[in-house]
Amino acid sequence: MIEIAIDGTAASGKGTLARKLAEKYGYAHLDTGLLYRKVAYEIMIQNKNTIKNINYESCKIARNLNFLDFKSENLRSEEVSNLASIIATNNKLREIMDFKQKQFVENNKKKFGGCILDGRDIGTKILPNADFKFFINASIEIRAKRRLLEKNITFLHENDEKCMLQSLINDMNDRDRLDRTRLDSPLVPAKGAYIIDTSKINANELLEKVSKIIERT
Ligand code: DC
């Protein structure tokens, strides 16, 4: 049974890679960022300003997370992304998430013959003995452009587009900093991880590159 750990920065292509690999090999896939996003979203709809203790509340929500519930809401907004990165610094919350992610692997590994998890601490913390570890990154400008394209906005003025791009760059830089410098499970390449820069390659080229690594071993 195969375990594949994929870590990397936001919009680096790690999520698409994990999904495509799971389709290709028929393995189970968990986008672990969605767990943090779901908790952030639930905090947001409760109105975070009226919540006295966000850490306590996020742990409470995380304990009751149901993996089947996530798909419908807009978990990809910038507001949710920013709050997800903030709550992810709480080590109590991370303990709960660790347990949930390991439980997912135990429940699905045998059934599917393999599991692929993507996130920030998969190779370093959740699956330290994974058969394959990848660390995916790209330049901040390219990643922000990808996020902008996903939003599918039509701009009337070129300047509006530039402003939006700059605001995405700023937000992503802040989140990267928080993810990389937090004390518990910071975003760093795991020992033995293949480090891949996707600034100049597309999703299919990345899939091909990673598949070659998996298949030649
Ligand atoms: O992968 P993503 O952009 O959906 O993740 C959103 C946030 O969740 C990210 O900024 C940090 C947090 N996260 C984490 O701390 N650990 C993970 N394994 C996955 C996500």
Coordinates of C-alpha atoms and ligand atoms in Angstrom, one line a residue:
M1 CA 0.0 0.0 0.0
I2 CA 1.3 3.3 -1.1
E3 CA 1.4 6.6 0.8
I4 CA 2.1 9.8 -1.1
A5 CA 2.7 13.1 0.8
I6 CA 2.4 16.3 -1.1
D7 CA 3.2 19.6 0.6
G8 CA 3.6 23.1 -0.8
T9 CA 2.5 26.7 -1.0
A10 CA -1.0 28.0 -1.9
A11 CA -1.7 27.8 -5.7
S12 CA 1.5 25.9 -6.4
G13 CA -0.4 23.2 -8.1
K14 CA -0.2 20.7 -5.3
G15 CA -4.0 20.2 -5.0
T16 CA -4.5 19.6 -8.7
L17 CA -1.5 17.2 -8.7
A18 CA -2.9 15.3 -5.8
R19 CA -6.3 15.0 -7.5
K20 CA -4.9 13.9 -10.8
L21 CA -2.6 11.3 -9.2
A22 CA -5.5 9.9 -7.2
E23 CA -7.6 9.6 -10.4
K24 CA -4.7 8.0 -12.3
Y25 CA -3.8 5.4 -9.7
G26 CA -7.2 5.0 -8.1
Y27 CA -5.9 6.0 -4.6
A28 CA -7.9 7.8 -1.9
H29 CA -7.2 11.5 -1.7
L30 CA -7.6 14.0 1.1
D31 CA -7.1 17.8 0.6
T32 CA -6.1 18.6 4.2
G33 CA -6.4 22.3 3.6
L34 CA -10.1 21.8 3.3
L35 CA -10.3 20.7 6.9
Y36 CA -8.7 24.0 8.1
R37 CA -10.9 25.9 5.6
K38 CA -14.1 24.3 6.8
V39 CA -13.3 25.2 10.4
A40 CA -12.5 28.8 9.4
Y41 CA -15.7 29.0 7.4
E42 CA -17.8 27.8 10.4
I43 CA -16.1 30.4 12.6
M44 CA -16.8 33.1 10.0
I45 CA -20.5 32.3 9.8
Q46 CA -20.8 32.4 13.5
N47 CA -19.2 35.9 13.3
K48 CA -15.7 35.7 14.6
N49 CA -16.0 39.1 16.4
T50 CA -18.5 37.8 18.8
I51 CA -16.6 34.6 19.5
K52 CA -14.6 35.1 22.7
N53 CA -12.1 32.3 22.2
I54 CA -11.4 31.4 18.6
N55 CA -9.0 28.6 19.6
Y56 CA -11.5 26.9 21.8
E57 CA -14.3 27.3 19.3
S58 CA -12.2 26.0 16.4
C59 CA -11.2 22.8 18.3
K60 CA -14.9 22.2 19.1
I61 CA -15.8 22.5 15.4
A62 CA -12.9 20.4 14.3
R63 CA -13.9 17.5 16.7
N64 CA -17.2 17.3 14.9
L65 CA -15.9 17.6 11.3
N66 CA -17.5 15.3 8.9
F67 CA -15.4 14.7 5.7
L68 CA -18.6 14.3 3.6
D69 CA -19.9 17.7 4.4
F70 CA -17.4 19.9 2.7
K71 CA -18.0 20.1 -0.9
S72 CA -20.9 22.6 -1.2
E73 CA -19.8 25.8 0.5
N74 CA -17.4 28.4 -0.8
L75 CA -14.4 27.4 1.1
R76 CA -12.0 29.0 -1.4
S77 CA -12.6 32.7 -0.7
E78 CA -9.7 34.9 0.4
E79 CA -11.4 35.6 3.7
V80 CA -11.6 31.8 4.5
S81 CA -8.0 31.3 3.3
N82 CA -6.7 34.0 5.6
L83 CA -8.6 32.8 8.6
A84 CA -7.6 29.2 7.9
S85 CA -3.9 30.1 8.0
I86 CA -4.4 32.0 11.3
I87 CA -6.3 29.2 13.1
A88 CA -3.8 26.6 11.8
T89 CA -1.2 28.0 14.1
N90 CA -3.1 26.6 17.1
N91 CA -1.3 23.4 18.2
K92 CA -4.5 22.0 20.0
L93 CA -6.4 22.3 16.7
R94 CA -3.5 20.7 14.8
E95 CA -3.6 17.7 17.3
I96 CA -7.3 17.1 16.4
M97 CA -6.6 17.5 12.7
D98 CA -3.6 15.1 12.9
F99 CA -5.8 12.5 14.4
K100 CA -8.5 13.0 11.7
Q101 CA -6.0 12.8 8.8
K102 CA -4.4 9.6 10.2
Q103 CA -7.8 8.1 10.7
F104 CA -8.6 8.9 7.0
V105 CA -5.5 7.1 5.9
E106 CA -6.2 4.0 8.1
N107 CA -9.8 3.8 6.9
N108 CA -8.9 4.1 3.2
K109 CA -5.4 2.8 2.5
K110 CA -6.4 -0.9 2.3
K111 CA -9.6 -0.2 0.4
F112 CA -7.9 1.9 -2.4
G113 CA -4.4 0.4 -2.3
G114 CA -3.0 3.8 -1.5
C115 CA -3.6 7.3 -0.1
I116 CA -2.5 10.7 -1.2
L117 CA -2.7 13.7 1.2
D118 CA -1.8 17.2 0.3
G119 CA -1.2 20.1 2.6
R120 CA 1.6 21.8 4.6
D121 CA 2.8 19.2 7.1
I122 CA 2.1 15.9 5.4
G123 CA 5.6 14.7 4.7
T124 CA 7.0 16.1 8.0
K125 CA 4.2 15.2 10.4
I126 CA 1.2 13.3 9.2
L127 CA 2.9 10.7 6.9
P128 CA 6.6 10.8 7.9
N129 CA 7.2 7.3 6.4
A130 CA 5.4 8.0 3.1
D131 CA 6.7 6.1 0.1
F132 CA 6.9 9.4 -1.9
K133 CA 7.2 12.9 -0.7
F134 CA 6.8 16.0 -2.9
F135 CA 7.2 19.7 -2.1
I136 CA 5.6 21.9 -4.7
N137 CA 6.3 25.6 -5.1
A138 CA 6.2 28.4 -7.7
S139 CA 7.0 32.1 -7.8
I140 CA 4.5 34.3 -5.9
E141 CA 3.6 36.2 -9.1
I142 CA 2.7 33.0 -11.0
R143 CA 0.7 31.7 -8.0
A144 CA -1.3 34.9 -7.6
K145 CA -2.0 34.9 -11.4
R146 CA -3.4 31.4 -11.1
R147 CA -5.7 32.4 -8.3
L148 CA -6.9 35.4 -10.2
L149 CA -7.7 33.2 -13.3
E150 CA -9.6 30.8 -11.0
K151 CA -11.8 33.7 -9.9
N152 CA -12.9 34.2 -13.5
I153 CA -13.5 38.0 -13.2
T154 CA -13.9 40.3 -16.1
F155 CA -12.1 43.6 -15.5
L156 CA -13.3 46.8 -17.2
H157 CA -9.9 48.5 -16.5
E158 CA -6.4 47.2 -16.6
N159 CA -5.7 49.0 -13.4
D160 CA -8.4 47.1 -11.5
E161 CA -6.8 43.9 -12.6
K162 CA -3.4 45.0 -11.4
C163 CA -4.8 46.1 -8.0
M164 CA -6.5 42.7 -7.5
L165 CA -3.3 40.9 -8.5
Q166 CA -1.3 43.0 -6.0
S167 CA -3.8 42.3 -3.3
L168 CA -3.6 38.6 -3.9
I169 CA 0.2 38.7 -3.8
N170 CA 0.0 40.6 -0.5
D171 CA -2.5 38.1 1.0
M172 CA -0.5 35.1 -0.2
N173 CA 2.8 36.5 1.1
D174 CA 1.2 37.0 4.5
R175 CA -0.2 33.5 4.6
D176 CA 3.1 31.9 3.4
R177 CA 4.9 33.8 6.2
L178 CA 2.5 32.5 8.8
D179 CA 2.6 28.9 7.4
R180 CA 6.4 28.9 7.3
T181 CA 7.1 30.5 10.6
R182 CA 4.5 29.0 13.0
L183 CA 6.1 26.9 15.8
D184 CA 3.9 23.8 15.3
S185 CA 4.4 22.0 11.9
P186 CA 5.7 24.9 9.8
L187 CA 5.7 24.5 6.0
V188 CA 9.1 23.2 5.2
P189 CA 10.2 20.5 2.7
A190 CA 10.2 17.1 4.4
K191 CA 13.5 15.2 4.5
G192 CA 13.8 13.2 1.2
A193 CA 11.1 15.2 -0.5
Y194 CA 11.4 15.8 -4.3
I195 CA 11.2 19.6 -4.6
I196 CA 9.5 20.8 -7.8
D197 CA 9.0 24.4 -9.0
T198 CA 5.9 24.7 -11.2
S199 CA 6.5 28.3 -12.3
K200 CA 7.2 27.1 -15.9
I201 CA 5.3 23.9 -16.2
N202 CA 1.5 23.3 -16.4
A203 CA -0.6 20.8 -14.5
N204 CA -0.2 18.0 -17.0
E205 CA 3.6 18.4 -17.2
L206 CA 3.7 18.3 -13.4
L207 CA 1.6 15.1 -13.4
E208 CA 3.9 13.5 -15.9
K209 CA 7.1 14.5 -14.0
V210 CA 5.7 13.1 -10.7
S211 CA 4.3 9.9 -12.3
K212 CA 7.7 9.2 -13.8
I213 CA 9.3 9.4 -10.3
I214 CA 6.6 7.1 -8.9
E215 CA 6.8 4.6 -11.7
R216 CA 10.5 4.3 -12.0
T217 CA 10.9 3.5 -8.3
Ligands
DC1 O1 -3.9 24.2 1.2 P1 -4.8 25.3 1.5 O2 -4.4 26.6 0.8 O3 -6.2 25.0 1.2 O4 -4.7 25.6 3.1 C1 -5.3 26.6 3.7 C2 -4.6 26.9 5.1 O5 -4.7 25.7 5.9 C3 -3.1 27.1 4.9 O6 -2.8 28.4 4.8 C4 -2.6 26.6 6.2 C5 -3.6 25.5 6.7 N1 -3.1 24.2 6.5 C6 -2.2 23.6 7.4 O7 -1.8 24.3 8.3 N2 -1.8 22.3 7.3 C7 -2.3 21.6 6.3 N3 -1.9 20.3 6.3 C8 -3.1 22.1 5.3 C9 -3.5 23.4 5.4

